[in-house]
JSON list of C-alpha atoms in Angstrom, two decimals:
[
{"chain": "A", "resi": 438, "resn": "MET", "atom": "CA", "xyz": [158.28, 72.09, 127.44]},
{"chain": "A", "resi": 439, "resn": "LEU", "atom": "CA", "xyz": [156.96, 72.05, 130.67]},
{"chain": "A", "resi": 440, "resn": "SER", "atom": "CA", "xyz": [152.84, 71.34, 130.67]},
{"chain": "A", "resi": 441, "resn": "SER", "atom": "CA", "xyz": [151.67, 70.50, 134.17]},
{"chain": "A", "resi": 442, "resn": "ASP", "atom": "CA", "xyz": [147.83, 70.29, 132.95]},
{"chain": "A", "resi": 443, "resn": "GLY", "atom": "CA", "xyz": [146.53, 67.08, 131.57]},
{"chain": "A", "resi": 444, "resn": "PRO", "atom": "CA", "xyz": [145.54, 68.65, 128.36]},
{"chain": "A", "resi": 445, "resn": "SER", "atom": "CA", "xyz": [148.39, 70.82, 127.38]},
{"chain": "A", "resi": 446, "resn": "ARG", "atom": "CA", "xyz": [150.77, 67.95, 128.72]},
{"chain": "A", "resi": 447, "resn": "SER", "atom": "CA", "xyz": [149.03, 65.77, 126.26]},
{"chain": "A", "resi": 448, "resn": "LEU", "atom": "CA", "xyz": [149.53, 67.97, 123.32]},
{"chain": "A", "resi": 449, "resn": "ALA", "atom": "CA", "xyz": [153.07, 68.31, 124.08]},
{"chain": "A", "resi": 450, "resn": "LEU", "atom": "CA", "xyz": [153.61, 64.79, 124.13]},
{"chain": "A", "resi": 451, "resn": "SER", "atom": "CA", "xyz": [151.97, 64.41, 120.64]},
{"chain": "A", "resi": 452, "resn": "ALA", "atom": "CA", "xyz": [154.28, 67.14, 119.04]},
{"chain": "A", "resi": 453, "resn": "PRO", "atom": "CA", "xyz": [156.20, 65.80, 116.13]},
{"chain": "A", "resi": 454, "resn": "GLY", "atom": "CA", "xyz": [159.89, 65.57, 116.20]},
{"chain": "A", "resi": 455, "resn": "PRO", "atom": "CA", "xyz": [162.45, 65.40, 119.28]},
{"chain": "A", "resi": 456, "resn": "ALA", "atom": "CA", "xyz": [161.65, 67.27, 122.23]},
{"chain": "A", "resi": 457, "resn": "VAL", "atom": "CA", "xyz": [162.88, 68.01, 125.75]},
{"chain": "A", "resi": 458, "resn": "TYR", "atom": "CA", "xyz": [160.43, 67.64, 128.58]},
{"chain": "A", "resi": 459, "resn": "LEU", "atom": "CA", "xyz": [161.46, 69.18, 131.91]},
{"chain": "A", "resi": 460, "resn": "THR", "atom": "CA", "xyz": [160.08, 68.94, 135.42]},
{"chain": "A", "resi": 461, "resn": "GLY", "atom": "CA", "xyz": [161.09, 70.77, 138.48]},
{"chain": "A", "resi": 462, "resn": "ASP", "atom": "CA", "xyz": [161.09, 67.58, 140.29]},
{"chain": "A", "resi": 463, "resn": "GLY", "atom": "CA", "xyz": [164.04, 65.13, 140.11]},
{"chain": "A", "resi": 464, "resn": "MET", "atom": "CA", "xyz": [162.62, 62.77, 142.50]},
{"chain": "A", "resi": 465, "resn": "MET", "atom": "CA", "xyz": [159.72, 62.39, 139.84]},
{"chain": "A", "resi": 466, "resn": "SER", "atom": "CA", "xyz": [156.79, 62.35, 142.46]},
{"chain": "A", "resi": 467, "resn": "SER", "atom": "CA", "xyz": [154.75, 65.13, 141.22]},
{"chain": "A", "resi": 468, "resn": "PRO", "atom": "CA", "xyz": [151.63, 64.21, 138.98]},
{"chain": "A", "resi": 469, "resn": "ALA", "atom": "CA", "xyz": [153.31, 65.88, 135.95]},
{"chain": "A", "resi": 470, "resn": "ALA", "atom": "CA", "xyz": [156.69, 64.09, 136.37]},
{"chain": "A", "resi": 471, "resn": "ALA", "atom": "CA", "xyz": [154.95, 60.96, 136.87]},
{"chain": "A", "resi": 472, "resn": "ALA", "atom": "CA", "xyz": [152.83, 61.66, 133.54]},
{"chain": "A", "resi": 473, "resn": "TYR", "atom": "CA", "xyz": [155.75, 62.08, 131.57]},
{"chain": "A", "resi": 474, "resn": "PHE", "atom": "CA", "xyz": [157.45, 59.22, 132.89]},
{"chain": "A", "resi": 475, "resn": "GLU", "atom": "CA", "xyz": [154.24, 56.71, 131.96]},
{"chain": "A", "resi": 476, "resn": "ALA", "atom": "CA", "xyz": [154.21, 58.21, 128.49]},
{"chain": "A", "resi": 477, "resn": "LEU", "atom": "CA", "xyz": [157.85, 58.18, 127.76]},
{"chain": "A", "resi": 478, "resn": "LYS", "atom": "CA", "xyz": [159.20, 55.24, 129.69]},
{"chain": "A", "resi": 479, "resn": "GLY", "atom": "CA", "xyz": [158.20, 52.62, 127.13]},
{"chain": "A", "resi": 480, "resn": "ASP", "atom": "CA", "xyz": [160.32, 54.18, 124.06]},
{"chain": "A", "resi": 481, "resn": "ALA", "atom": "CA", "xyz": [164.23, 53.21, 123.99]},
{"chain": "A", "resi": 482, "resn": "ARG", "atom": "CA", "xyz": [164.70, 56.41, 122.09]},
{"chain": "A", "resi": 483, "resn": "ASN", "atom": "CA", "xyz": [163.87, 58.53, 124.84]},
{"chain": "A", "resi": 484, "resn": "CYS", "atom": "CA", "xyz": [165.93, 59.24, 127.81]},
{"chain": "A", "resi": 485, "resn": "ILE", "atom": "CA", "xyz": [165.12, 60.29, 131.14]},
{"chain": "A", "resi": 486, "resn": "LEU", "atom": "CA", "xyz": [167.80, 62.55, 132.54]},
{"chain": "A", "resi": 487, "resn": "ILE", "atom": "CA", "xyz": [168.15, 63.23, 136.29]},
{"chain": "A", "resi": 488, "resn": "THR", "atom": "CA", "xyz": [169.96, 66.21, 137.24]},
{"chain": "A", "resi": 489, "resn": "GLY", "atom": "CA", "xyz": [170.35, 66.38, 141.00]},
{"chain": "A", "resi": 490, "resn": "HIS", "atom": "CA", "xyz": [170.04, 64.24, 144.37]},
{"chain": "A", "resi": 491, "resn": "THR", "atom": "CA", "xyz": [167.32, 61.98, 144.49]},
{"chain": "A", "resi": 492, "resn": "ALA", "atom": "CA", "xyz": [166.02, 59.75, 147.32]},
{"chain": "A", "resi": 493, "resn": "ARG", "atom": "CA", "xyz": [166.91, 56.31, 147.15]},
{"chain": "A", "resi": 494, "resn": "SER", "atom": "CA", "xyz": [163.13, 55.38, 147.61]},
{"chain": "A", "resi": 495, "resn": "ALA", "atom": "CA", "xyz": [162.32, 58.08, 144.79]},
{"chain": "A", "resi": 496, "resn": "LEU", "atom": "CA", "xyz": [161.22, 57.13, 141.20]},
{"chain": "A", "resi": 497, "resn": "GLY", "atom": "CA", "xyz": [164.25, 59.30, 140.18]},
{"chain": "A", "resi": 498, "resn": "SER", "atom": "CA", "xyz": [166.57, 56.85, 141.67]},
{"chain": "A", "resi": 499, "resn": "ARG", "atom": "CA", "xyz": [164.60, 53.46, 141.39]},
{"chain": "A", "resi": 500, "resn": "ILE", "atom": "CA", "xyz": [164.45, 54.15, 137.41]},
{"chain": "A", "resi": 501, "resn": "PHE", "atom": "CA", "xyz": [168.18, 53.22, 137.70]},
{"chain": "A", "resi": 502, "resn": "ASP", "atom": "CA", "xyz": [167.86, 49.77, 139.13]},
{"chain": "A", "resi": 503, "resn": "SER", "atom": "CA", "xyz": [167.34, 46.85, 136.67]},
{"chain": "A", "resi": 504, "resn": "ALA", "atom": "CA", "xyz": [164.93, 45.16, 138.45]},
{"chain": "A", "resi": 505, "resn": "PHE", "atom": "CA", "xyz": [162.57, 48.01, 138.81]},
{"chain": "A", "resi": 506, "resn": "ARG", "atom": "CA", "xyz": [163.12, 48.82, 135.19]},
{"chain": "A", "resi": 507, "resn": "ALA", "atom": "CA", "xyz": [162.27, 45.30, 134.17]},
{"chain": "A", "resi": 508, "resn": "GLN", "atom": "CA", "xyz": [159.09, 45.26, 136.48]},
{"chain": "A", "resi": 509, "resn": "ALA", "atom": "CA", "xyz": [157.91, 48.57, 135.38]},
{"chain": "A", "resi": 510, "resn": "GLY", "atom": "CA", "xyz": [158.46, 48.09, 131.71]},
{"chain": "A", "resi": 511, "resn": "ILE", "atom": "CA", "xyz": [161.20, 50.84, 131.21]},
{"chain": "A", "resi": 512, "resn": "ALA", "atom": "CA", "xyz": [162.69, 50.98, 127.83]},
{"chain": "A", "resi": 513, "resn": "ALA", "atom": "CA", "xyz": [163.95, 54.66, 128.08]},
{"chain": "A", "resi": 514, "resn": "ARG", "atom": "CA", "xyz": [167.25, 55.13, 128.80]},
{"chain": "A", "resi": 515, "resn": "ALA", "atom": "CA", "xyz": [168.37, 56.79, 132.21]},
{"chain": "A", "resi": 516, "resn": "GLN", "atom": "CA", "xyz": [171.06, 58.90, 133.07]},
{"chain": "A", "resi": 517, "resn": "ARG", "atom": "CA", "xyz": [172.32, 60.95, 136.13]},
{"chain": "A", "resi": 518, "resn": "LEU", "atom": "CA", "xyz": [173.96, 64.47, 135.20]},
{"chain": "A", "resi": 519, "resn": "THR", "atom": "CA", "xyz": [174.90, 65.78, 138.63]},
{"chain": "A", "resi": 520, "resn": "ILE", "atom": "CA", "xyz": [175.89, 69.29, 138.66]},
{"chain": "A", "resi": 521, "resn": "LYS", "atom": "CA", "xyz": [177.51, 70.76, 141.71]},
{"chain": "A", "resi": 522, "resn": "VAL", "atom": "CA", "xyz": [175.48, 73.86, 143.22]},
{"chain": "A", "resi": 523, "resn": "HIS", "atom": "CA", "xyz": [178.39, 75.68, 144.12]},
{"chain": "A", "resi": 524, "resn": "LEU", "atom": "CA", "xyz": [181.44, 74.91, 141.24]},
{"chain": "A", "resi": 525, "resn": "ASP", "atom": "CA", "xyz": [184.93, 76.00, 142.18]},
{"chain": "A", "resi": 526, "resn": "ASP", "atom": "CA", "xyz": [186.83, 77.41, 139.43]},
{"chain": "A", "resi": 527, "resn": "ARG", "atom": "CA", "xyz": [188.31, 73.97, 138.12]},
{"chain": "A", "resi": 528, "resn": "ASP", "atom": "CA", "xyz": [184.41, 72.92, 137.54]},
{"chain": "A", "resi": 529, "resn": "VAL", "atom": "CA", "xyz": [183.38, 75.75, 135.88]},
{"chain": "A", "resi": 530, "resn": "ILE", "atom": "CA", "xyz": [186.35, 75.39, 133.37]},
{"chain": "A", "resi": 531, "resn": "ALA", "atom": "CA", "xyz": [185.47, 71.71, 132.98]},
{"chain": "A", "resi": 532, "resn": "LEU", "atom": "CA", "xyz": [182.06, 72.19, 132.46]},
{"chain": "A", "resi": 533, "resn": "ASN", "atom": "CA", "xyz": [182.51, 74.89, 129.90]},
{"chain": "A", "resi": 534, "resn": "ARG", "atom": "CA", "xyz": [184.99, 72.38, 127.89]},
{"chain": "A", "resi": 535, "resn": "SER", "atom": "CA", "xyz": [181.74, 70.15, 127.76]},
{"chain": "A", "resi": 536, "resn": "VAL", "atom": "CA", "xyz": [179.38, 72.44, 126.78]},
{"chain": "A", "resi": 537, "resn": "ARG", "atom": "CA", "xyz": [181.72, 74.72, 124.62]},
{"chain": "A", "resi": 538, "resn": "ALA", "atom": "CA", "xyz": [179.68, 78.28, 125.88]},
{"chain": "A", "resi": 539, "resn": "LYS", "atom": "CA", "xyz": [181.27, 81.07, 124.12]},
{"chain": "A", "resi": 540, "resn": "LYS", "atom": "CA", "xyz": [179.77, 83.70, 126.48]},
{"chain": "A", "resi": 541, "resn": "ILE", "atom": "CA", "xyz": [179.28, 83.17, 130.29]},
{"chain": "A", "resi": 542, "resn": "LEU", "atom": "CA", "xyz": [178.08, 85.46, 133.05]},
{"chain": "A", "resi": 543, "resn": "LEU", "atom": "CA", "xyz": [179.26, 84.72, 136.67]},
{"chain": "A", "resi": 544, "resn": "PHE", "atom": "CA", "xyz": [177.33, 85.67, 139.48]},
{"chain": "A", "resi": 545, "resn": "HIS", "atom": "CA", "xyz": [176.68, 84.03, 142.98]},
{"chain": "A", "resi": 546, "resn": "ALA", "atom": "CA", "xyz": [180.38, 84.29, 144.56]},
{"chain": "A", "resi": 547, "resn": "PRO", "atom": "CA", "xyz": [182.48, 87.07, 146.29]},
{"chain": "A", "resi": 548, "resn": "LEU", "atom": "CA", "xyz": [183.04, 89.95, 143.52]},
{"chain": "A", "resi": 549, "resn": "GLU", "atom": "CA", "xyz": [187.12, 89.09, 143.66]},
{"chain": "A", "resi": 550, "resn": "ASN", "atom": "CA", "xyz": [186.57, 85.38, 143.16]},
{"chain": "A", "resi": 551, "resn": "THR", "atom": "CA", "xyz": [184.18, 85.99, 140.23]},
{"chain": "A", "resi": 552, "resn": "ARG", "atom": "CA", "xyz": [186.68, 88.38, 138.79]},
{"chain": "A", "resi": 553, "resn": "GLU", "atom": "CA", "xyz": [189.26, 85.87, 139.06]},
{"chain": "A", "resi": 554, "resn": "LEU", "atom": "CA", "xyz": [187.40, 83.19, 137.42]},
{"chain": "A", "resi": 555, "resn": "THR", "atom": "CA", "xyz": [186.34, 85.51, 134.49]},
{"chain": "A", "resi": 556, "resn": "GLY", "atom": "CA", "xyz": [189.83, 86.24, 133.79]},
{"chain": "A", "resi": 557, "resn": "LYS", "atom": "CA", "xyz": [190.74, 82.25, 133.41]},
{"chain": "A", "resi": 558, "resn": "LEU", "atom": "CA", "xyz": [187.87, 82.05, 131.32]},
{"chain": "A", "resi": 559, "resn": "GLN", "atom": "CA", "xyz": [188.64, 84.89, 129.03]},
{"chain": "A", "resi": 560, "resn": "ASN", "atom": "CA", "xyz": [192.24, 83.67, 128.96]},
{"chain": "A", "resi": 561, "resn": "LEU", "atom": "CA", "xyz": [190.76, 80.33, 127.41]},
{"chain": "A", "resi": 562, "resn": "GLY", "atom": "CA", "xyz": [188.76, 82.46, 124.84]},
{"chain": "A", "resi": 563, "resn": "VAL", "atom": "CA", "xyz": [185.48, 82.76, 126.38]},
{"chain": "A", "resi": 564, "resn": "ASP", "atom": "CA", "xyz": [183.33, 86.05, 126.64]},
{"chain": "A", "resi": 565, "resn": "ALA", "atom": "CA", "xyz": [183.24, 85.64, 130.37]},
{"chain": "A", "resi": 566, "resn": "ARG", "atom": "CA", "xyz": [181.56, 88.54, 132.70]},
{"chain": "A", "resi": 567, "resn": "CYS", "atom": "CA", "xyz": [181.22, 89.24, 136.43]},
{"chain": "A", "resi": 568, "resn": "GLY", "atom": "CA", "xyz": [177.63, 89.46, 136.74]},
{"chain": "A", "resi": 569, "resn": "LEU", "atom": "CA", "xyz": [177.98, 91.90, 139.63]},
{"chain": "A", "resi": 570, "resn": "GLU", "atom": "CA", "xyz": [179.57, 94.55, 137.48]},
{"chain": "A", "resi": 571, "resn": "PRO", "atom": "CA", "xyz": [177.24, 96.79, 135.61]},
{"chain": "A", "resi": 572, "resn": "ARG", "atom": "CA", "xyz": [178.66, 96.16, 132.19]},
{"chain": "A", "resi": 573, "resn": "ALA", "atom": "CA", "xyz": [178.01, 92.31, 132.43]},
{"chain": "A", "resi": 574, "resn": "LEU", "atom": "CA", "xyz": [174.57, 92.98, 131.16]},
{"chain": "A", "resi": 575, "resn": "GLU", "atom": "CA", "xyz": [175.62, 94.08, 127.78]},
{"chain": "A", "resi": 576, "resn": "LEU", "atom": "CA", "xyz": [176.26, 90.40, 126.77]}
]
């Protein structure tokens, strides 16, 4: 869920059951990220997941500092999961061992490199396709 205005955010936060709230701001400096943080930080059942680089002074980094956590009343867990923007073949295979995707569409690399990785994934039983080829869109 991603709601940037106050009423929509309140409605999203009041929804029953488990939920995932996404913000496009890993530094947690936007008003939406700050509002979600304030609403979720006090419950140890919640987890704040940072998926990229954060400046040392940003809230997205400070939530890992025990002194700051105590001062700010943070009970929610904080985890960092950094995924490289440009994965190499080993990274893609390791990531898929973790997420266990059955279908993968590869793109954003030279055609020959993408074809080679597609073959490696297919040998591991994954329906991998090269996004640079027209048939790939028939997933």
